[in-house]
Short mmCIF file of C-alpha atoms and ligand atoms in Angstrom, two decimals:
data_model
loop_
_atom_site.label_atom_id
_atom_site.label_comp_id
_atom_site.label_asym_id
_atom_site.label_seq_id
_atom_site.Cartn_x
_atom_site.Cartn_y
_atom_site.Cartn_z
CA UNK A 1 -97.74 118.15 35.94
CA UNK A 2 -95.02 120.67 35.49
CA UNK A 3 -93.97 119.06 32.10
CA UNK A 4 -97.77 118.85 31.06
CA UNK A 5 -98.72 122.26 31.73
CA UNK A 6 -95.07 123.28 29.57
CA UNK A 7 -96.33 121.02 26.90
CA UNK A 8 -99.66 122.21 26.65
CA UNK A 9 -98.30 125.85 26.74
CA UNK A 10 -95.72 125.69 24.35
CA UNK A 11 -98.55 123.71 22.07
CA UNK A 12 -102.01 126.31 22.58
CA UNK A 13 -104.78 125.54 20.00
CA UNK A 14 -107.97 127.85 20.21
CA UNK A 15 -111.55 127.00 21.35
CA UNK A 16 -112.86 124.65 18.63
CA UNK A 17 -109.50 123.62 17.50
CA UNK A 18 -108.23 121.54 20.22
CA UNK A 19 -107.52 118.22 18.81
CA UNK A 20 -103.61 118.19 19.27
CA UNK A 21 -104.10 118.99 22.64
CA UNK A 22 -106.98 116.10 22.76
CA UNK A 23 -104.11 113.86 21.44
CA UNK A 24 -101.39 114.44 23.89
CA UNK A 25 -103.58 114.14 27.02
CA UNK A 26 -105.20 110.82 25.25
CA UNK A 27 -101.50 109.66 25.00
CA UNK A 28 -100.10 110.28 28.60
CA UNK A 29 -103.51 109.18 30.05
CA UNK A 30 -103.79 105.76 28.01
CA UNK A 31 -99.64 105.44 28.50
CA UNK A 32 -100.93 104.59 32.46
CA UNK A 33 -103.69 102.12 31.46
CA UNK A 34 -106.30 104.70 30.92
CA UNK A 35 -109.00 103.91 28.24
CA UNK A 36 -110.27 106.98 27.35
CA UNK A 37 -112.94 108.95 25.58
CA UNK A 38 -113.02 111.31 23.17
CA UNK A 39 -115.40 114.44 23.27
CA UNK A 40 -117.49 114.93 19.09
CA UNK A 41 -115.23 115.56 16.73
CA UNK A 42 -111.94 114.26 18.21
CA UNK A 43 -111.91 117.10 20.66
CA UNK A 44 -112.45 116.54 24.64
CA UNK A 45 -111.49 113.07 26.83
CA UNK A 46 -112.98 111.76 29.36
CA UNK A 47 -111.56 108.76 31.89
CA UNK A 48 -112.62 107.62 34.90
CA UNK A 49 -111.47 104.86 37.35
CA UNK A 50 -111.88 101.43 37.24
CA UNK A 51 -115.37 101.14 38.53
CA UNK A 52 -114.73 99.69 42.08
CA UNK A 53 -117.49 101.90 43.14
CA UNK A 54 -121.28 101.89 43.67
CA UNK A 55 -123.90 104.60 43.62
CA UNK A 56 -123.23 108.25 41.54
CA UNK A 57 -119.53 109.54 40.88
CA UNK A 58 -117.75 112.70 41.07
CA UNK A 59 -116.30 113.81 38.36
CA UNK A 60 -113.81 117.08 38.04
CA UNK A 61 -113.09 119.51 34.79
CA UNK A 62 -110.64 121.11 32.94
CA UNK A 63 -110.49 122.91 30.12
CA UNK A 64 -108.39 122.71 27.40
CA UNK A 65 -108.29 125.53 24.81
CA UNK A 66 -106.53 128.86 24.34
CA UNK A 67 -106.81 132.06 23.00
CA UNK A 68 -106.20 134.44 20.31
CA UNK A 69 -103.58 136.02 21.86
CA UNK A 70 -99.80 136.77 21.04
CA UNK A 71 -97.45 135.46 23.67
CA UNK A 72 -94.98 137.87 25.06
CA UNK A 73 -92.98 136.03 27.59
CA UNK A 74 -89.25 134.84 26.87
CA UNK A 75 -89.59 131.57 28.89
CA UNK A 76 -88.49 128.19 27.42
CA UNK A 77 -91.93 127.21 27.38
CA UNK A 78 -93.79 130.25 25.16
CA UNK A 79 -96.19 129.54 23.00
CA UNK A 80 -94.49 128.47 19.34
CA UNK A 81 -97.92 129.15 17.63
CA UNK A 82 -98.12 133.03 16.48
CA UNK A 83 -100.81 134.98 18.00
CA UNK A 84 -102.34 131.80 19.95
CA UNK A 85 -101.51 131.33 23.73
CA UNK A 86 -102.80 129.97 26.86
CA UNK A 87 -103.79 133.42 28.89
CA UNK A 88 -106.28 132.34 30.51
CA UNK A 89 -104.35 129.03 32.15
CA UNK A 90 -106.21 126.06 31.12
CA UNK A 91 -102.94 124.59 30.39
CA UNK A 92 -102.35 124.42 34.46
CA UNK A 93 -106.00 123.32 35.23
CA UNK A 94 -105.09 120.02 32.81
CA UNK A 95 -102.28 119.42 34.24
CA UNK A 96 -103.83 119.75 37.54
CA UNK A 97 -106.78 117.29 36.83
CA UNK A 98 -104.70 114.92 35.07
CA UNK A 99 -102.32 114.97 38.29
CA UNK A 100 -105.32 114.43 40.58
CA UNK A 101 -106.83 111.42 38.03
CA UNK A 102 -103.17 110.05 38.01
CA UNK A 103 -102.68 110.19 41.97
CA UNK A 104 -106.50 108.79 42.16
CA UNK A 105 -105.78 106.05 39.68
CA UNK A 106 -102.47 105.29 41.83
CA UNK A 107 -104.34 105.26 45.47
CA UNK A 108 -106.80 102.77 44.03
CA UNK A 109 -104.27 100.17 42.94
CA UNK A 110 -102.12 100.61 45.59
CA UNK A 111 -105.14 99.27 47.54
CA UNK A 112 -104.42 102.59 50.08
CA UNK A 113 -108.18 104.49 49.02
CA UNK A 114 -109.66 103.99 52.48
CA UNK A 115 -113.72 103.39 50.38
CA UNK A 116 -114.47 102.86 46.72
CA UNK A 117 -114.01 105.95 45.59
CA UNK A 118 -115.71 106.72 41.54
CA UNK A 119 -114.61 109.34 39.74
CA UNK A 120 -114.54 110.50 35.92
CA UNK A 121 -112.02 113.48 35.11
CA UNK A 122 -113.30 116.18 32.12
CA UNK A 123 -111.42 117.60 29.90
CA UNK A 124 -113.80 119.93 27.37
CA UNK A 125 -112.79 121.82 25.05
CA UNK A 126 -114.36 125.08 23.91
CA UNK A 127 -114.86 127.03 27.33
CA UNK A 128 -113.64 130.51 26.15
CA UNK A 129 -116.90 130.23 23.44
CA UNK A 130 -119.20 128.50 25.63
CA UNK A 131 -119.71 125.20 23.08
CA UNK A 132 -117.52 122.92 25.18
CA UNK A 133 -119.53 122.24 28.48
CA UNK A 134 -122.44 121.39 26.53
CA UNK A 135 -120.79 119.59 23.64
CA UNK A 136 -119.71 116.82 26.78
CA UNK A 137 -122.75 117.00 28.20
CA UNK A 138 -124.63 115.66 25.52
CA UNK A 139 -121.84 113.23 24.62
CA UNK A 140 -122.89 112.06 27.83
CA UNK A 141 -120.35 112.93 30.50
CA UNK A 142 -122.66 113.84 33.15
CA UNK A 143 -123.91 110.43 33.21
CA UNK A 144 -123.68 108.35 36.51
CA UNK A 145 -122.28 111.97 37.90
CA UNK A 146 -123.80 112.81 41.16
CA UNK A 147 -121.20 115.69 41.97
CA UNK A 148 -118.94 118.36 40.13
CA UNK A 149 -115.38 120.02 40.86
CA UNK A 150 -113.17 122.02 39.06
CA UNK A 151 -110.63 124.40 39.79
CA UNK A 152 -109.78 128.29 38.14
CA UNK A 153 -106.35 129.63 38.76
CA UNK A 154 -106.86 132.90 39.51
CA UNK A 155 -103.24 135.83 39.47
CA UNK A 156 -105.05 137.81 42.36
CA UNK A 157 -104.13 135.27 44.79
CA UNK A 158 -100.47 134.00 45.72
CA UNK A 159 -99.55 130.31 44.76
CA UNK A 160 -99.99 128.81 48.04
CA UNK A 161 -104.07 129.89 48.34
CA UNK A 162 -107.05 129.51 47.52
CA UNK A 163 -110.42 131.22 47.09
CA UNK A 164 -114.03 130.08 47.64
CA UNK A 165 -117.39 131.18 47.31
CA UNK A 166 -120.81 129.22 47.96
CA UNK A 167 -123.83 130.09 45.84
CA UNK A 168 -123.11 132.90 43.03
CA UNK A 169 -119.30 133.40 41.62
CA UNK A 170 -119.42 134.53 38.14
CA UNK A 171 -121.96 136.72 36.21
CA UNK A 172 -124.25 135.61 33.19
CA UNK A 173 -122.74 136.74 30.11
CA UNK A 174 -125.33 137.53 27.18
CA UNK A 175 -123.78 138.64 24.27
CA UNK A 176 -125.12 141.75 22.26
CA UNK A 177 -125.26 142.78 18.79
CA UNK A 178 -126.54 145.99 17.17
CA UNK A 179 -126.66 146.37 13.79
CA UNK A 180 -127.24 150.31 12.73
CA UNK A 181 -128.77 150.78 8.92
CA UNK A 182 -128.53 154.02 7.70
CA UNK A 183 -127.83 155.83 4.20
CA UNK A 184 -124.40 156.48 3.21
CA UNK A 185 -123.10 159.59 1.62
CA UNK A 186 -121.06 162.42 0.94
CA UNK A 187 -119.35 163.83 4.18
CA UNK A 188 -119.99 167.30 2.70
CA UNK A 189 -123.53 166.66 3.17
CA UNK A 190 -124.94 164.86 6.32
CA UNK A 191 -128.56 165.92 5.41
CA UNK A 192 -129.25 164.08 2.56
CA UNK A 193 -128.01 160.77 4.13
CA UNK A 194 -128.82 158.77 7.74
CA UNK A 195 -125.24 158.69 9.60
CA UNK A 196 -125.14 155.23 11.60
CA UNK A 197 -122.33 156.38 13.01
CA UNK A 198 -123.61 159.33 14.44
CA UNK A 199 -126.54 156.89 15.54
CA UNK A 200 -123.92 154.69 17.09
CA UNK A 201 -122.50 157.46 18.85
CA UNK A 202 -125.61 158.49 20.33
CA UNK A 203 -126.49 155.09 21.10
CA UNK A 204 -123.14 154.30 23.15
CA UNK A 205 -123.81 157.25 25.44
CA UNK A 206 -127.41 156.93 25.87
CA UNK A 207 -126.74 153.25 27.04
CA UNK A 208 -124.31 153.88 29.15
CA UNK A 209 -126.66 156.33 31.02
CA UNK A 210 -129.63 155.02 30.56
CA UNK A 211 -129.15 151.48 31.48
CA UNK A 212 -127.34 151.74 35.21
CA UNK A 213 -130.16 154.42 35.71
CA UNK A 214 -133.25 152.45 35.21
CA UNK A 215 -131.57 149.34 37.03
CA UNK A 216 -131.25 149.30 40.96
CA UNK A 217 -127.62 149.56 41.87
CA UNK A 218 -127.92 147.06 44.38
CA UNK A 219 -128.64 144.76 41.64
CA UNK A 220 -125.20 144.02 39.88
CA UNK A 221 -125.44 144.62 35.87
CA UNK A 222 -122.23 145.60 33.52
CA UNK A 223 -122.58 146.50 30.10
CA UNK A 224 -119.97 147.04 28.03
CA UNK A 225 -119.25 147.66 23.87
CA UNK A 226 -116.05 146.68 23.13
CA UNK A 227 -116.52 146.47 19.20
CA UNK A 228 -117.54 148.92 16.93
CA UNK A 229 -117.00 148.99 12.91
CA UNK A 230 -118.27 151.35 10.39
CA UNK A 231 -116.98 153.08 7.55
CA UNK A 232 -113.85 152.97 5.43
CA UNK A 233 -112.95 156.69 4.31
CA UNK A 234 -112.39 159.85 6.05
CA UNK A 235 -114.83 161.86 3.89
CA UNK A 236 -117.92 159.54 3.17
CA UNK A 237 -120.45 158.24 5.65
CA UNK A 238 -121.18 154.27 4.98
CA UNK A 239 -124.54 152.70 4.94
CA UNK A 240 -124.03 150.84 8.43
CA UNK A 241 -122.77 150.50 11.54
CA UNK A 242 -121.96 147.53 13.27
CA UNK A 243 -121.25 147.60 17.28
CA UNK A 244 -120.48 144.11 19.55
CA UNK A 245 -120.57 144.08 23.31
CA UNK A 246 -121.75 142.33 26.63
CA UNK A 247 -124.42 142.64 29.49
CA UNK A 248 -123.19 140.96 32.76
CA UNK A 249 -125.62 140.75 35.61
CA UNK A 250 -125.79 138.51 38.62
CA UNK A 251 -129.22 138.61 39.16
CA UNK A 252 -132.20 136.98 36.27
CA UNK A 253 -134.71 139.97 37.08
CA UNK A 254 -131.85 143.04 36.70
CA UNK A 255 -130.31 140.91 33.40
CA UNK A 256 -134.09 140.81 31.91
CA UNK A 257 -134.77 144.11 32.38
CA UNK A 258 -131.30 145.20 31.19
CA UNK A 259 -132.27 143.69 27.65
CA UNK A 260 -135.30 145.46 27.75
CA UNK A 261 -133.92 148.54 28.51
CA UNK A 262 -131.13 148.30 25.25
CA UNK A 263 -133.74 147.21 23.01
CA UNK A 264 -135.86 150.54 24.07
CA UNK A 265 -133.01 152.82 23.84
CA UNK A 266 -131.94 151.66 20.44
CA UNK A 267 -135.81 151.99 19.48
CA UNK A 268 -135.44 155.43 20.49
CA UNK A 269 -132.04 156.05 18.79
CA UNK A 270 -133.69 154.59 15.41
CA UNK A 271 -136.10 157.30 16.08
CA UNK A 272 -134.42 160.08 16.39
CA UNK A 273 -131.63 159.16 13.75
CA UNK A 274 -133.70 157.91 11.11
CA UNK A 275 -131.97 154.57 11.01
CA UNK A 276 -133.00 151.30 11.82
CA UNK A 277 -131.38 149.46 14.65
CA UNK A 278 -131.36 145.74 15.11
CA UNK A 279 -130.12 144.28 18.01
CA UNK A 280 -129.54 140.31 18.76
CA UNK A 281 -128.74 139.28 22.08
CA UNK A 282 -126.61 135.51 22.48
CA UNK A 283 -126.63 133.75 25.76
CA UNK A 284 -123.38 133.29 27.25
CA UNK A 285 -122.99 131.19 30.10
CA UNK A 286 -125.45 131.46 32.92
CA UNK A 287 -123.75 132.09 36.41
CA UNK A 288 -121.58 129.40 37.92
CA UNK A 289 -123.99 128.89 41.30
CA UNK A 290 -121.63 127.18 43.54
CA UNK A 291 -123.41 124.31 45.98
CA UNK A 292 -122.79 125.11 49.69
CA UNK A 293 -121.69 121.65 50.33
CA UNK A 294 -119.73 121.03 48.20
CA UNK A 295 -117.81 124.34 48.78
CA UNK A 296 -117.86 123.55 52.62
CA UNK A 297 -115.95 120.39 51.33
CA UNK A 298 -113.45 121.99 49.04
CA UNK A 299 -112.70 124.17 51.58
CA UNK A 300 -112.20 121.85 54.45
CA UNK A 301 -109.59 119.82 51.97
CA UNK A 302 -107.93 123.10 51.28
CA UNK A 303 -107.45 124.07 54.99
CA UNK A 304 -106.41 120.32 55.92
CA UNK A 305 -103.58 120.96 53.42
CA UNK A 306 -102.54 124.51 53.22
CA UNK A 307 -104.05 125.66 56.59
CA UNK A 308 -106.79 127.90 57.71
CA UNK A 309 -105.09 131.05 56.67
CA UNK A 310 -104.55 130.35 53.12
CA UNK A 311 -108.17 129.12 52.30
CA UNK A 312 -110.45 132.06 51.73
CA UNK A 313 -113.98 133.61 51.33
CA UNK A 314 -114.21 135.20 48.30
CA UNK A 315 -116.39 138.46 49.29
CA UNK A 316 -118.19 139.10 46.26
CA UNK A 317 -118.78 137.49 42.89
CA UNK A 318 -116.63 138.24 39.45
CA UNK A 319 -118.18 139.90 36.45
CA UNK A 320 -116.62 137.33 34.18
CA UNK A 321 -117.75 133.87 33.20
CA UNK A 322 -117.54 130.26 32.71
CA UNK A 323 -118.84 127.51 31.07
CA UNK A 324 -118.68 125.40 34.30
CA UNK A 325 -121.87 126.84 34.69
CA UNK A 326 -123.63 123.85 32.57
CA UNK A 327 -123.05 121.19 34.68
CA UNK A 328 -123.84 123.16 37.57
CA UNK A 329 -127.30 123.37 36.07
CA UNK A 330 -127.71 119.56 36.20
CA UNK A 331 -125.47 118.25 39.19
CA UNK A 332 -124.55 119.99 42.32
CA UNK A 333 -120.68 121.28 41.93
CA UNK A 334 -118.27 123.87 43.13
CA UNK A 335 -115.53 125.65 41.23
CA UNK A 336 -112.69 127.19 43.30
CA UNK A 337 -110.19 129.70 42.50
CA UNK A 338 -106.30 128.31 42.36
CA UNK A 339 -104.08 131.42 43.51
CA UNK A 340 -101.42 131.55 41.25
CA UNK A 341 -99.23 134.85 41.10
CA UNK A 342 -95.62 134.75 42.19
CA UNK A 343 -95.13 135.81 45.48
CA UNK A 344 -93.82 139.27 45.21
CA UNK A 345 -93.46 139.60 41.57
CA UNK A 346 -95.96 142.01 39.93
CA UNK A 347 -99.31 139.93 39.14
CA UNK A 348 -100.19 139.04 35.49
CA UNK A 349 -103.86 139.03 35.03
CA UNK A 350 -106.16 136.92 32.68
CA UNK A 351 -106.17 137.44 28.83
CA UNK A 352 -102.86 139.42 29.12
CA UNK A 353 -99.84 138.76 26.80
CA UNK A 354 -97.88 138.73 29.84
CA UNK A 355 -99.91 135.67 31.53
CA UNK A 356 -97.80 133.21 33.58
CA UNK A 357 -98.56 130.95 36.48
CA UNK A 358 -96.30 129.49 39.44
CA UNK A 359 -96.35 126.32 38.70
CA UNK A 360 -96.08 125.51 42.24
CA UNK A 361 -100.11 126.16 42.06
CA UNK A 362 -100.24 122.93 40.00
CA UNK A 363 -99.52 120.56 42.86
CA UNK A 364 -102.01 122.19 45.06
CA UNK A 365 -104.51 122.30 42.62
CA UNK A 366 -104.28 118.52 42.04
CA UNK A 367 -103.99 117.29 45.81
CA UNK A 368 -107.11 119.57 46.62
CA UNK A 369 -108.79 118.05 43.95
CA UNK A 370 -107.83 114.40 44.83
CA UNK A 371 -108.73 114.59 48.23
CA UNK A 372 -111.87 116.37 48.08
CA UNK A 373 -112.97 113.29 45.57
CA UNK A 374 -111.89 110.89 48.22
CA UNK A 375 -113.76 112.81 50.95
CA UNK A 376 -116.99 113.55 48.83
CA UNK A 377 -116.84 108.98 48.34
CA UNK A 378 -117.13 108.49 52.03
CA UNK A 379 -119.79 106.03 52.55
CA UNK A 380 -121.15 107.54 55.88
CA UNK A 381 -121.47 111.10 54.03
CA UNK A 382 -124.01 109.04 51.59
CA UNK A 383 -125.96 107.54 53.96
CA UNK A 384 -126.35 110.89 55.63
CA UNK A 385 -127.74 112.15 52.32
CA UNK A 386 -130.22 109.44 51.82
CA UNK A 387 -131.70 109.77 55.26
CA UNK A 388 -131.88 113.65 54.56
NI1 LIG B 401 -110.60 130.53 31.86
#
């Protein structure tokens, strides 16, 4: 796993790009009697085991891409592409699938699985821009799926722990665009033109006021522009303004009206600046909604193996996002976080040019994996569910 994860980080390729990466897990999966699939477009495998079993599967994820990022470490294993690394550590949760589908594949024809156990391990591309999950779905990997795992490695948490949540765990992400049209002209004089970027300075403030005031705290919603372009010399004002950002909400009813309220504050902002203001909203990911038995089951593997005091209840959701989210809207799944940080050194977080894991996280990762797909196969828990 060690020498997987060092592969794949040494080797990143970027959401949409990952057919290298497709390639060498294709490779050290068929090189154990694998036969694989490929996601559309060469990108994205899926294999499963031998199909000893009856009834639904359980399959577990990993992602596989990187991002636009420029490695600063000085380990052996950096990344050798420029300005492309693996930050956010879907190098580790490969490595830690491909362990558990390895150790699976072993238990099975070593005859020591105690039932039939079916399983199908996916590895999507594309998380980071929310194409991959889907892009497998509809190349059918949710079929004969009756269950969903996968694992985040998370630099909070020491290597050696873990961190689960049942029901909500990450926000929906929509996406926002605004695009200000104004007139351009001479910076000399403002009145005989329409300043977008004077709009888009309005607009940025009266956002971040008016949006947390017309939503009820209690109701989680984060908005945040972190993009804004416009203009190219000190002493002329340019015809437009263009600003990106992101509305994060936990809740459907706080993340509807949070749309509302940007589209009425730019209307009002068009209105007082004499421009006209366009804005486009994108879906991101809906909220990963964790199932509470599944969880229950993740968690009872991760106390069997690391013991009661290292497996905990994460107290309240994250802002960010993941595409694990898609399944989750078709099958019943839980994603848990992999604690990752060295003990005692200074943490590293996610999307940093800094970001390294103990790889001692890997093992763990795999073996809670593994044994919560052995667990989730016992016949009697089946039967329970039919009766239910
Ligand atoms: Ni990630």
């Amino acid at each position: 796993m060690v020498e997987t994860r060092r592969h794949l980080h040494t080797h990143p390729e970027v959401s949409g790009e990952e057919t290298e990466t497709t390639r060498y897990l294709e490779e050290q999966l068929a090189s154990d009697g694998f036969e694989v699939r490929t996601g559309p477009a060469g990108r994205g495998v899926i294999a499963e085991s031998a199909g000893n079993g009856s009834g639904p599967g359980i399959a577990m994820r990993a992602d596989l891409d990187a991002l636009p990022i420029q490695d600063a470490k000085s380990v052996a294993y950096r990344s050798s592409v420029r300005g492309v690394m693996h930050a956010c550590g879907h190098d580790a949760h490969a490595a830690a699938v491909l362990g558990a589908a390895l150790a699976l594949d072993a238990a099975g024809k070593s005859g020591i699985l105690p039932w039939p156990v079916t399983w199908r391990a996916i590895f999507q591309p594309a998380e980071e821009t929310n194409h991959g999950a889907l892009e497998m779905i509809e190349a059918g990997a949710l079929e004969g799926v009756g269950a969903m795992l996968a694992l985040h490695v998370d630099p909070s948490r020491p290597a050696g722990t873990i961190g689960h949540r049942s029901g909500v765990l990450t926000a929906h992400c929509d996406e926002m665009r605004v695009l200000i049209r104004g007139r351009g002209g001479h910076a000399a004089r403002p009145y005989e033109s329409r300043d977008p970027i004077a709009a888009a300075a309005q607009l940025i403030n009266a956002l971040y006021v008016a949006v947390p005031r017309s939503l009820d705290p209690r109701h989680t919603v984060v908005l945040t522009i972190g993009s804004i372009a416009a203009g190219k010399r000190y002493n002329a004002i340019p015809d437009r303004a263009v600003l990106k950002g992101t509305v994060r909400s936990l809740d459907e009813n706080a993340r509807r009206r949070a749309v509302e309220r940007v589209r009425e504050v730019a209307a009002g902002v068009a209105r007082v600046s004499g421009t006209e203001i366009e804005v486009t909203f994108r879906s991101g990911p809906p909220s990963v909604m964790n199932d509470p038995d599944l969880t229950d089951l993740v968690r009872q593997c991760a106390v069997d193996l690391l013991g009661s005091d290292r497996v905990q209840h994460i107290g309240e959701p994250s802002m960010g996002g993941d595409d694990f989210a898609h399944y989750l809207k078709r099958v019943p799944g839980s994603l848990f976080r992999l604690g990752c940080s060295r003990p005692g050194a200074a943490s590293t977080g996610l999307h940093t040019p800094d970001f390294d894991v103990d790889e001692r996280a890997l093992g763990i990762g795999a073996k809670i994996l593994a044994r919560a797909v052995v667990r989730w196969s016992e016949p009697e828990t089946h039967e329970k569910e039919a009766k239910r």
